[in-house]
Amino acid sequence: MTITSPKRIGALALMAAVAVGACSSGATQTPAQTTAPPTAPASEAPSEAPSQPAMTAPTVPTGDVSLTGAGATFPAPLYQVWFEEYGKLHPNIQIDYQAIGSGGGIKNITEQTVDFGASDAAMKDEEIAALPAGTQILHIPTALGAVVVIFNVPGLTDLKLDGPTTAGLFLGTITKWNDPAIAALNSGVTLPDADVVVVHRSDGSGTTNAFTSYLAAVSDDWKNGPGVGKDVQWPTGIGAKGNDGVAATTKQTAGSVGYVELQYAAQAGLASASLKNADGNFVQGSTAGVTAAADAAAADFPADFRAEPIINGAGPDTYPIAAYTYLLIYVDQKDEAKGQALVAFTHWALTDGQAMENDLGYAPLPASVQTMAIDELHKITFGGTPIWGM
């Protein structure tokens, strides 16, 4: 089972990188995403992986099945490992995934050129309205991740930033690394008189959606200027495709600052800033910080599954930019064997696969959200009959 991306991320190399170093706004409920309310209470404390509900797992088809998917680069390292591990258990199931960005995933699922899509930004009302007549899509959350601010400044290894200062960098109003606003947050740190070079995504991206949600929350200038979305008009900087593209460009460009999902910073060996959270503490991006944010917000997870990024969540250890990532799955499957394979894999990802997330730089779903996601799989049908009956 494979992932194709601008820069393929192999599972073994990814694991080594983790050991060394460690892709919408919310919208009103629509019938396509409506589901039952949570059946389990929200987690009150972080955990290695959510508990697994006791039920009979979906049937895995016995014949050879190939699934194709496309979308977010944010979860691509995790999906790479999942596809390879699931392939060991079920060699007859082949999953090919193109990591092309959340915007591409939504485009492909809309055009019906893939068996499933992937996005870190939930589909907007207008994107759902653009689906072919009669098409319904489920948003199945699979993981959470942190969006971190990476930097490549010679001689600088530790950096503290607050919201306004981060916004100033990406607005282009802070143009030097020794700017007084940065210096005030980094007492005792020698900051060079070097130009700031912003690196941002050039493609439609859920990572961008989460990051711009943060910038809009901490800066009126950003909120009233570039705004929030998978693709915005950047005031300054260099565009790069994918999380891996932003990481690579930042690594190659002295004086640069960018934003990526946590795992890409670890893989590239890039330092990331400690961001000031809602409690006034400077925290590094981490799975623990994302778990704290997710657990605190789990009770408010929407019934239509289209959750906004978790920005400036409460708690002393909470990281301020956390986001869910989703599989986008057709409710009505046109091929029974493919539908069975997709439901079976997704169930495995929501149960056994969750235990792999922390080691790969992602946070597992809160228990209540995991339960909701598993229940959602019962809605997937072939010929009007649920593929996985209750």
mmCIF file with all atom_site columns, C-alpha atoms in Angstrom, residues 177-373:
data_model
loop_
_atom_site.group_PDB
_atom_site.id
_atom_site.type_symbol
_atom_site.label_atom_id
_atom_site.label_alt_id
_atom_site.label_comp_id
_atom_site.label_asym_id
_atom_site.label_entity_id
_atom_site.label_seq_id
_atom_site.pdbx_PDB_ins_code
_atom_site.Cartn_x
_atom_site.Cartn_y
_atom_site.Cartn_z
_atom_site.occupancy
_atom_site.B_iso_or_equiv
_atom_site.pdbx_formal_charge
_atom_site.auth_seq_id
_atom_site.auth_comp_id
_atom_site.auth_asym_id
_atom_site.auth_atom_id
_atom_site.pdbx_PDB_model_num
ATOM 1   C CA . TRP A 1 177 ? 14.576  39.013 13.261 1.00 0.00 ? 177 TRP A CA 1
ATOM 2   C CA . ASN A 1 178 ? 15.848  41.497 15.856 1.00 0.00 ? 178 ASN A CA 1
ATOM 3   C CA . ASP A 1 179 ? 12.605  43.485 15.733 1.00 0.00 ? 179 ASP A CA 1
ATOM 4   C CA . PRO A 1 180 ? 11.746  44.910 19.190 1.00 0.00 ? 180 PRO A CA 1
ATOM 5   C CA . ALA A 1 181 ? 8.529   42.870 19.338 1.00 0.00 ? 181 ALA A CA 1
ATOM 6   C CA . ILE A 1 182 ? 10.473  39.609 19.001 1.00 0.00 ? 182 ILE A CA 1
ATOM 7   C CA . ALA A 1 183 ? 13.252  40.811 21.308 1.00 0.00 ? 183 ALA A CA 1
ATOM 8   C CA . ALA A 1 184 ? 10.746  41.641 24.052 1.00 0.00 ? 184 ALA A CA 1
ATOM 9   C CA . LEU A 1 185 ? 9.603   38.019 24.126 1.00 0.00 ? 185 LEU A CA 1
ATOM 10  C CA . ASN A 1 186 ? 13.128  36.538 24.020 1.00 0.00 ? 186 ASN A CA 1
ATOM 11  C CA . SER A 1 187 ? 15.111  38.167 26.792 1.00 0.00 ? 187 SER A CA 1
ATOM 12  C CA . GLY A 1 188 ? 18.755  37.072 26.808 1.00 0.00 ? 188 GLY A CA 1
ATOM 13  C CA . VAL A 1 189 ? 18.583  35.675 23.277 1.00 0.00 ? 189 VAL A CA 1
ATOM 14  C CA . THR A 1 190 ? 20.848  37.194 20.631 1.00 0.00 ? 190 THR A CA 1
ATOM 15  C CA . LEU A 1 191 ? 18.674  37.926 17.613 1.00 0.00 ? 191 LEU A CA 1
ATOM 16  C CA . PRO A 1 192 ? 20.418  38.630 14.312 1.00 0.00 ? 192 PRO A CA 1
ATOM 17  C CA . ASP A 1 193 ? 19.882  41.708 12.178 1.00 0.00 ? 193 ASP A CA 1
ATOM 18  C CA . ALA A 1 194 ? 18.622  39.490 9.375  1.00 0.00 ? 194 ALA A CA 1
ATOM 19  C CA . ASP A 1 195 ? 15.689  39.784 6.995  1.00 0.00 ? 195 ASP A CA 1
ATOM 20  C CA . VAL A 1 196 ? 12.580  37.683 7.643  1.00 0.00 ? 196 VAL A CA 1
ATOM 21  C CA . VAL A 1 197 ? 11.539  35.498 4.706  1.00 0.00 ? 197 VAL A CA 1
ATOM 22  C CA . VAL A 1 198 ? 8.011   34.093 4.975  1.00 0.00 ? 198 VAL A CA 1
ATOM 23  C CA . VAL A 1 199 ? 7.270   30.659 3.491  1.00 0.00 ? 199 VAL A CA 1
ATOM 24  C CA . HIS A 1 200 ? 3.616   29.723 2.996  1.00 0.00 ? 200 HIS A CA 1
ATOM 25  C CA . ARG A 1 201 ? 1.520   27.157 1.155  1.00 0.00 ? 201 ARG A CA 1
ATOM 26  C CA . SER A 1 202 ? 0.869   27.692 -2.532 1.00 0.00 ? 202 SER A CA 1
ATOM 27  C CA . ASP A 1 203 ? -1.909  25.071 -2.713 1.00 0.00 ? 203 ASP A CA 1
ATOM 28  C CA . GLY A 1 204 ? -5.303  24.794 -1.031 1.00 0.00 ? 204 GLY A CA 1
ATOM 29  C CA . SER A 1 205 ? -4.524  23.471 2.411  1.00 0.00 ? 205 SER A CA 1
ATOM 30  C CA . GLY A 1 206 ? -6.237  22.512 5.652  1.00 0.00 ? 206 GLY A CA 1
ATOM 31  C CA . THR A 1 207 ? -2.981  23.369 7.399  1.00 0.00 ? 207 THR A CA 1
ATOM 32  C CA . THR A 1 208 ? -3.361  26.886 6.027  1.00 0.00 ? 208 THR A CA 1
ATOM 33  C CA . ASN A 1 209 ? -6.978  26.939 7.183  1.00 0.00 ? 209 ASN A CA 1
ATOM 34  C CA . ALA A 1 210 ? -5.929  26.086 10.743 1.00 0.00 ? 210 ALA A CA 1
ATOM 35  C CA . PHE A 1 211 ? -3.013  28.522 10.762 1.00 0.00 ? 211 PHE A CA 1
ATOM 36  C CA . THR A 1 212 ? -5.008  31.421 9.335  1.00 0.00 ? 212 THR A CA 1
ATOM 37  C CA . SER A 1 213 ? -7.774  30.657 11.858 1.00 0.00 ? 213 SER A CA 1
ATOM 38  C CA . TYR A 1 214 ? -5.163  31.255 14.551 1.00 0.00 ? 214 TYR A CA 1
ATOM 39  C CA . LEU A 1 215 ? -3.836  34.427 12.919 1.00 0.00 ? 215 LEU A CA 1
ATOM 40  C CA . ALA A 1 216 ? -7.350  35.832 12.593 1.00 0.00 ? 216 ALA A CA 1
ATOM 41  C CA . ALA A 1 217 ? -8.045  35.050 16.255 1.00 0.00 ? 217 ALA A CA 1
ATOM 42  C CA . VAL A 1 218 ? -4.972  36.938 17.480 1.00 0.00 ? 218 VAL A CA 1
ATOM 43  C CA . SER A 1 219 ? -4.832  39.813 14.972 1.00 0.00 ? 219 SER A CA 1
ATOM 44  C CA . ASP A 1 220 ? -7.588  42.106 13.726 1.00 0.00 ? 220 ASP A CA 1
ATOM 45  C CA . ASP A 1 221 ? -5.276  43.162 10.917 1.00 0.00 ? 221 ASP A CA 1
ATOM 46  C CA . TRP A 1 222 ? -5.132  39.564 9.729  1.00 0.00 ? 222 TRP A CA 1
ATOM 47  C CA . LYS A 1 223 ? -8.856  38.962 10.311 1.00 0.00 ? 223 LYS A CA 1
ATOM 48  C CA . ASN A 1 224 ? -9.792  42.047 8.295  1.00 0.00 ? 224 ASN A CA 1
ATOM 49  C CA . GLY A 1 225 ? -7.064  41.466 5.705  1.00 0.00 ? 225 GLY A CA 1
ATOM 50  C CA . PRO A 1 226 ? -6.068  38.034 4.353  1.00 0.00 ? 226 PRO A CA 1
ATOM 51  C CA . GLY A 1 227 ? -8.708  36.321 6.506  1.00 0.00 ? 227 GLY A CA 1
ATOM 52  C CA . VAL A 1 228 ? -9.276  32.587 6.989  1.00 0.00 ? 228 VAL A CA 1
ATOM 53  C CA . GLY A 1 229 ? -9.310  29.782 4.457  1.00 0.00 ? 229 GLY A CA 1
ATOM 54  C CA . LYS A 1 230 ? -7.537  26.930 2.735  1.00 0.00 ? 230 LYS A CA 1
ATOM 55  C CA . ASP A 1 231 ? -6.057  29.461 0.303  1.00 0.00 ? 231 ASP A CA 1
ATOM 56  C CA . VAL A 1 232 ? -5.612  33.173 1.078  1.00 0.00 ? 232 VAL A CA 1
ATOM 57  C CA . GLN A 1 233 ? -3.855  36.130 -0.492 1.00 0.00 ? 233 GLN A CA 1
ATOM 58  C CA . TRP A 1 234 ? -0.559  36.222 1.376  1.00 0.00 ? 234 TRP A CA 1
ATOM 59  C CA . PRO A 1 235 ? 0.820   39.729 1.955  1.00 0.00 ? 235 PRO A CA 1
ATOM 60  C CA . THR A 1 236 ? 4.403   38.529 1.602  1.00 0.00 ? 236 THR A CA 1
ATOM 61  C CA . GLY A 1 237 ? 6.559   35.474 1.158  1.00 0.00 ? 237 GLY A CA 1
ATOM 62  C CA . ILE A 1 238 ? 7.416   32.436 -0.948 1.00 0.00 ? 238 ILE A CA 1
ATOM 63  C CA . GLY A 1 239 ? 4.841   29.804 -1.854 1.00 0.00 ? 239 GLY A CA 1
ATOM 64  C CA . ALA A 1 240 ? 5.559   26.074 -1.605 1.00 0.00 ? 240 ALA A CA 1
ATOM 65  C CA . LYS A 1 241 ? 3.355   23.052 -2.246 1.00 0.00 ? 241 LYS A CA 1
ATOM 66  C CA . GLY A 1 242 ? 2.434   20.751 0.601  1.00 0.00 ? 242 GLY A CA 1
ATOM 67  C CA . ASN A 1 243 ? 3.648   20.555 4.175  1.00 0.00 ? 243 ASN A CA 1
ATOM 68  C CA . ASP A 1 244 ? 6.795   18.885 2.896  1.00 0.00 ? 244 ASP A CA 1
ATOM 69  C CA . GLY A 1 245 ? 7.342   21.697 0.390  1.00 0.00 ? 245 GLY A CA 1
ATOM 70  C CA . VAL A 1 246 ? 7.094   24.376 3.079  1.00 0.00 ? 246 VAL A CA 1
ATOM 71  C CA . ALA A 1 247 ? 9.458   22.414 5.322  1.00 0.00 ? 247 ALA A CA 1
ATOM 72  C CA . ALA A 1 248 ? 11.984  21.918 2.507  1.00 0.00 ? 248 ALA A CA 1
ATOM 73  C CA . THR A 1 249 ? 11.876  25.566 1.398  1.00 0.00 ? 249 THR A CA 1
ATOM 74  C CA . THR A 1 250 ? 12.273  26.778 4.982  1.00 0.00 ? 250 THR A CA 1
ATOM 75  C CA . LYS A 1 251 ? 15.222  24.453 5.511  1.00 0.00 ? 251 LYS A CA 1
ATOM 76  C CA . GLN A 1 252 ? 16.881  25.763 2.352  1.00 0.00 ? 252 GLN A CA 1
ATOM 77  C CA . THR A 1 253 ? 16.262  29.463 3.051  1.00 0.00 ? 253 THR A CA 1
ATOM 78  C CA . ALA A 1 254 ? 18.242  31.310 5.724  1.00 0.00 ? 254 ALA A CA 1
ATOM 79  C CA . GLY A 1 255 ? 16.135  33.736 7.731  1.00 0.00 ? 255 GLY A CA 1
ATOM 80  C CA . SER A 1 256 ? 12.888  31.988 6.859  1.00 0.00 ? 256 SER A CA 1
ATOM 81  C CA . VAL A 1 257 ? 9.764   31.284 8.874  1.00 0.00 ? 257 VAL A CA 1
ATOM 82  C CA . GLY A 1 258 ? 6.911   28.966 7.875  1.00 0.00 ? 258 GLY A CA 1
ATOM 83  C CA . TYR A 1 259 ? 4.165   26.757 9.251  1.00 0.00 ? 259 TYR A CA 1
ATOM 84  C CA . VAL A 1 260 ? 3.703   22.986 8.996  1.00 0.00 ? 260 VAL A CA 1
ATOM 85  C CA . GLU A 1 261 ? 2.156   20.051 10.786 1.00 0.00 ? 261 GLU A CA 1
ATOM 86  C CA . LEU A 1 262 ? 4.341   18.968 13.712 1.00 0.00 ? 262 LEU A CA 1
ATOM 87  C CA . GLN A 1 263 ? 5.607   15.762 12.107 1.00 0.00 ? 263 GLN A CA 1
ATOM 88  C CA . TYR A 1 264 ? 7.059   17.600 9.103  1.00 0.00 ? 264 TYR A CA 1
ATOM 89  C CA . ALA A 1 265 ? 9.118   19.834 11.389 1.00 0.00 ? 265 ALA A CA 1
ATOM 90  C CA . ALA A 1 266 ? 10.497  16.758 13.147 1.00 0.00 ? 266 ALA A CA 1
ATOM 91  C CA . GLN A 1 267 ? 11.269  14.985 9.891  1.00 0.00 ? 267 GLN A CA 1
ATOM 92  C CA . ALA A 1 268 ? 13.062  18.028 8.450  1.00 0.00 ? 268 ALA A CA 1
ATOM 93  C CA . GLY A 1 269 ? 15.002  18.654 11.661 1.00 0.00 ? 269 GLY A CA 1
ATOM 94  C CA . LEU A 1 270 ? 13.648  22.199 11.904 1.00 0.00 ? 270 LEU A CA 1
ATOM 95  C CA . ALA A 1 271 ? 13.169  24.120 15.128 1.00 0.00 ? 271 ALA A CA 1
ATOM 96  C CA . SER A 1 272 ? 9.704   25.402 15.951 1.00 0.00 ? 272 SER A CA 1
ATOM 97  C CA . ALA A 1 273 ? 8.688   28.324 18.106 1.00 0.00 ? 273 ALA A CA 1
ATOM 98  C CA . SER A 1 274 ? 7.043   28.109 21.503 1.00 0.00 ? 274 SER A CA 1
ATOM 99  C CA . LEU A 1 275 ? 3.705   29.881 21.167 1.00 0.00 ? 275 LEU A CA 1
ATOM 100 C CA . LYS A 1 276 ? 1.955   31.758 23.948 1.00 0.00 ? 276 LYS A CA 1
ATOM 101 C CA . ASN A 1 277 ? -1.296  29.975 24.772 1.00 0.00 ? 277 ASN A CA 1
ATOM 102 C CA . ALA A 1 278 ? -4.549  31.288 26.205 1.00 0.00 ? 278 ALA A CA 1
ATOM 103 C CA . ASP A 1 279 ? -3.278  30.795 29.760 1.00 0.00 ? 279 ASP A CA 1
ATOM 104 C CA . GLY A 1 280 ? -0.221  32.926 29.028 1.00 0.00 ? 280 GLY A CA 1
ATOM 105 C CA . ASN A 1 281 ? 2.276   30.057 28.904 1.00 0.00 ? 281 ASN A CA 1
ATOM 106 C CA . PHE A 1 282 ? 4.755   29.484 26.086 1.00 0.00 ? 282 PHE A CA 1
ATOM 107 C CA . VAL A 1 283 ? 4.334   25.911 24.857 1.00 0.00 ? 283 VAL A CA 1
ATOM 108 C CA . GLN A 1 284 ? 5.999   23.839 22.186 1.00 0.00 ? 284 GLN A CA 1
ATOM 109 C CA . GLY A 1 285 ? 3.912   21.953 19.658 1.00 0.00 ? 285 GLY A CA 1
ATOM 110 C CA . SER A 1 286 ? 3.401   18.408 20.930 1.00 0.00 ? 286 SER A CA 1
ATOM 111 C CA . THR A 1 287 ? 0.906   15.571 20.876 1.00 0.00 ? 287 THR A CA 1
ATOM 112 C CA . ALA A 1 288 ? 0.290   16.181 24.580 1.00 0.00 ? 288 ALA A CA 1
ATOM 113 C CA . GLY A 1 289 ? -0.576  19.819 23.918 1.00 0.00 ? 289 GLY A CA 1
ATOM 114 C CA . VAL A 1 290 ? -2.940  18.829 21.099 1.00 0.00 ? 290 VAL A CA 1
ATOM 115 C CA . THR A 1 291 ? -4.561  16.128 23.245 1.00 0.00 ? 291 THR A CA 1
ATOM 116 C CA . ALA A 1 292 ? -5.164  18.685 25.987 1.00 0.00 ? 292 ALA A CA 1
ATOM 117 C CA . ALA A 1 293 ? -6.869  20.961 23.465 1.00 0.00 ? 293 ALA A CA 1
ATOM 118 C CA . ALA A 1 294 ? -8.964  18.144 21.982 1.00 0.00 ? 294 ALA A CA 1
ATOM 119 C CA . ASP A 1 295 ? -10.074 16.743 25.327 1.00 0.00 ? 295 ASP A CA 1
ATOM 120 C CA . ALA A 1 296 ? -11.140 20.179 26.547 1.00 0.00 ? 296 ALA A CA 1
ATOM 121 C CA . ALA A 1 297 ? -13.196 20.776 23.389 1.00 0.00 ? 297 ALA A CA 1
ATOM 122 C CA . ALA A 1 298 ? -14.576 17.254 22.854 1.00 0.00 ? 298 ALA A CA 1
ATOM 123 C CA . ALA A 1 299 ? -17.950 17.983 24.433 1.00 0.00 ? 299 ALA A CA 1
ATOM 124 C CA . ASP A 1 300 ? -18.521 20.642 21.770 1.00 0.00 ? 300 ASP A CA 1
ATOM 125 C CA . PHE A 1 301 ? -17.685 18.426 18.799 1.00 0.00 ? 301 PHE A CA 1
ATOM 126 C CA . PRO A 1 302 ? -20.430 19.170 16.246 1.00 0.00 ? 302 PRO A CA 1
ATOM 127 C CA . ALA A 1 303 ? -23.083 16.650 15.257 1.00 0.00 ? 303 ALA A CA 1
ATOM 128 C CA . ASP A 1 304 ? -22.308 17.232 11.563 1.00 0.00 ? 304 ASP A CA 1
ATOM 129 C CA . PHE A 1 305 ? -18.607 16.424 12.242 1.00 0.00 ? 305 PHE A CA 1
ATOM 130 C CA . ARG A 1 306 ? -17.397 19.642 10.619 1.00 0.00 ? 306 ARG A CA 1
ATOM 131 C CA . ALA A 1 307 ? -15.306 20.898 13.520 1.00 0.00 ? 307 ALA A CA 1
ATOM 132 C CA . GLU A 1 308 ? -13.366 24.124 13.301 1.00 0.00 ? 308 GLU A CA 1
ATOM 133 C CA . PRO A 1 309 ? -9.679  24.106 14.280 1.00 0.00 ? 309 PRO A CA 1
ATOM 134 C CA . ILE A 1 310 ? -9.190  24.304 18.036 1.00 0.00 ? 310 ILE A CA 1
ATOM 135 C CA . ILE A 1 311 ? -7.627  27.733 18.511 1.00 0.00 ? 311 ILE A CA 1
ATOM 136 C CA . ASN A 1 312 ? -6.380  29.072 21.852 1.00 0.00 ? 312 ASN A CA 1
ATOM 137 C CA . GLY A 1 313 ? -8.048  26.332 23.872 1.00 0.00 ? 313 GLY A CA 1
ATOM 138 C CA . ALA A 1 314 ? -8.086  26.679 27.638 1.00 0.00 ? 314 ALA A CA 1
ATOM 139 C CA . GLY A 1 315 ? -5.554  24.929 29.853 1.00 0.00 ? 315 GLY A CA 1
ATOM 140 C CA . PRO A 1 316 ? -2.018  25.577 31.050 1.00 0.00 ? 316 PRO A CA 1
ATOM 141 C CA . ASP A 1 317 ? -0.434  22.985 28.739 1.00 0.00 ? 317 ASP A CA 1
ATOM 142 C CA . THR A 1 318 ? -2.715  23.393 25.735 1.00 0.00 ? 318 THR A CA 1
ATOM 143 C CA . TYR A 1 319 ? -1.071  24.117 22.392 1.00 0.00 ? 319 TYR A CA 1
ATOM 144 C CA . PRO A 1 320 ? -2.942  26.969 20.652 1.00 0.00 ? 320 PRO A CA 1
ATOM 145 C CA . ILE A 1 321 ? -3.233  25.560 17.098 1.00 0.00 ? 321 ILE A CA 1
ATOM 146 C CA . ALA A 1 322 ? -4.768  22.095 16.884 1.00 0.00 ? 322 ALA A CA 1
ATOM 147 C CA . ALA A 1 323 ? -6.905  20.630 14.119 1.00 0.00 ? 323 ALA A CA 1
ATOM 148 C CA . TYR A 1 324 ? -8.765  17.467 13.192 1.00 0.00 ? 324 TYR A CA 1
ATOM 149 C CA . THR A 1 325 ? -8.093  15.737 9.910  1.00 0.00 ? 325 THR A CA 1
ATOM 150 C CA . TYR A 1 326 ? -10.822 13.844 8.064  1.00 0.00 ? 326 TYR A CA 1
ATOM 151 C CA . LEU A 1 327 ? -11.463 11.088 5.577  1.00 0.00 ? 327 LEU A CA 1
ATOM 152 C CA . LEU A 1 328 ? -14.191 12.156 3.140  1.00 0.00 ? 328 LEU A CA 1
ATOM 153 C CA . ILE A 1 329 ? -16.308 9.123  2.268  1.00 0.00 ? 329 ILE A CA 1
ATOM 154 C CA . TYR A 1 330 ? -19.315 8.717  -0.005 1.00 0.00 ? 330 TYR A CA 1
ATOM 155 C CA . VAL A 1 331 ? -22.408 7.571  1.888  1.00 0.00 ? 331 VAL A CA 1
ATOM 156 C CA . ASP A 1 332 ? -23.583 5.475  -1.068 1.00 0.00 ? 332 ASP A CA 1
ATOM 157 C CA . GLN A 1 333 ? -20.862 3.191  -2.404 1.00 0.00 ? 333 GLN A CA 1
ATOM 158 C CA . LYS A 1 334 ? -21.036 2.190  -6.076 1.00 0.00 ? 334 LYS A CA 1
ATOM 159 C CA . ASP A 1 335 ? -18.854 -0.927 -5.676 1.00 0.00 ? 335 ASP A CA 1
ATOM 160 C CA . GLU A 1 336 ? -19.710 -3.341 -2.878 1.00 0.00 ? 336 GLU A CA 1
ATOM 161 C CA . ALA A 1 337 ? -16.224 -4.804 -2.414 1.00 0.00 ? 337 ALA A CA 1
ATOM 162 C CA . LYS A 1 338 ? -14.613 -1.350 -2.373 1.00 0.00 ? 338 LYS A CA 1
ATOM 163 C CA . GLY A 1 339 ? -17.201 -0.160 0.104  1.00 0.00 ? 339 GLY A CA 1
ATOM 164 C CA . GLN A 1 340 ? -16.537 -3.133 2.368  1.00 0.00 ? 340 GLN A CA 1
ATOM 165 C CA . ALA A 1 341 ? -12.777 -2.593 2.178  1.00 0.00 ? 341 ALA A CA 1
ATOM 166 C CA . LEU A 1 342 ? -13.107 1.129  2.932  1.00 0.00 ? 342 LEU A CA 1
ATOM 167 C CA . VAL A 1 343 ? -15.403 0.585  5.912  1.00 0.00 ? 343 VAL A CA 1
ATOM 168 C CA . ALA A 1 344 ? -13.194 -2.186 7.291  1.00 0.00 ? 344 ALA A CA 1
ATOM 169 C CA . PHE A 1 345 ? -10.006 -0.139 6.936  1.00 0.00 ? 345 PHE A CA 1
ATOM 170 C CA . THR A 1 346 ? -11.556 2.975  8.454  1.00 0.00 ? 346 THR A CA 1
ATOM 171 C CA . HIS A 1 347 ? -12.863 0.971  11.414 1.00 0.00 ? 347 HIS A CA 1
ATOM 172 C CA . TRP A 1 348 ? -9.364  -0.421 11.950 1.00 0.00 ? 348 TRP A CA 1
ATOM 173 C CA . ALA A 1 349 ? -7.902  3.101  11.756 1.00 0.00 ? 349 ALA A CA 1
ATOM 174 C CA . LEU A 1 350 ? -10.404 4.316  14.339 1.00 0.00 ? 350 LEU A CA 1
ATOM 175 C CA . THR A 1 351 ? -9.587  1.460  16.720 1.00 0.00 ? 351 THR A CA 1
ATOM 176 C CA . ASP A 1 352 ? -6.229  -0.314 16.411 1.00 0.00 ? 352 ASP A CA 1
ATOM 177 C CA . GLY A 1 353 ? -4.723  2.493  14.347 1.00 0.00 ? 353 GLY A CA 1
ATOM 178 C CA . GLN A 1 354 ? -5.265  5.059  17.082 1.00 0.00 ? 354 GLN A CA 1
ATOM 179 C CA . ALA A 1 355 ? -2.579  3.451  19.239 1.00 0.00 ? 355 ALA A CA 1
ATOM 180 C CA . MET A 1 356 ? 0.063   4.360  16.624 1.00 0.00 ? 356 MET A CA 1
ATOM 181 C CA . GLU A 1 357 ? -0.648  8.079  16.544 1.00 0.00 ? 357 GLU A CA 1
ATOM 182 C CA . ASN A 1 358 ? 1.385   9.448  19.448 1.00 0.00 ? 358 ASN A CA 1
ATOM 183 C CA . ASP A 1 359 ? 4.585   7.826  18.213 1.00 0.00 ? 359 ASP A CA 1
ATOM 184 C CA . LEU A 1 360 ? 4.043   9.410  14.802 1.00 0.00 ? 360 LEU A CA 1
ATOM 185 C CA . GLY A 1 361 ? 3.478   12.943 16.078 1.00 0.00 ? 361 GLY A CA 1
ATOM 186 C CA . TYR A 1 362 ? -0.332  12.955 16.034 1.00 0.00 ? 362 TYR A CA 1
ATOM 187 C CA . ALA A 1 363 ? -2.945  12.935 18.764 1.00 0.00 ? 363 ALA A CA 1
ATOM 188 C CA . PRO A 1 364 ? -5.584  10.179 18.892 1.00 0.00 ? 364 PRO A CA 1
ATOM 189 C CA . LEU A 1 365 ? -9.254  11.075 18.923 1.00 0.00 ? 365 LEU A CA 1
ATOM 190 C CA . PRO A 1 366 ? -10.940 11.816 22.251 1.00 0.00 ? 366 PRO A CA 1
ATOM 191 C CA . ALA A 1 367 ? -12.997 8.792  23.306 1.00 0.00 ? 367 ALA A CA 1
ATOM 192 C CA . SER A 1 368 ? -16.362 10.464 22.671 1.00 0.00 ? 368 SER A CA 1
ATOM 193 C CA . VAL A 1 369 ? -15.326 11.601 19.180 1.00 0.00 ? 369 VAL A CA 1
ATOM 194 C CA . GLN A 1 370 ? -13.959 8.135  18.420 1.00 0.00 ? 370 GLN A CA 1
ATOM 195 C CA . THR A 1 371 ? -17.324 6.616  19.362 1.00 0.00 ? 371 THR A CA 1
ATOM 196 C CA . MET A 1 372 ? -19.173 9.092  17.149 1.00 0.00 ? 372 MET A CA 1
ATOM 197 C CA . ALA A 1 373 ? -16.845 8.360  14.223 1.00 0.00 ? 373 ALA A CA 1
#
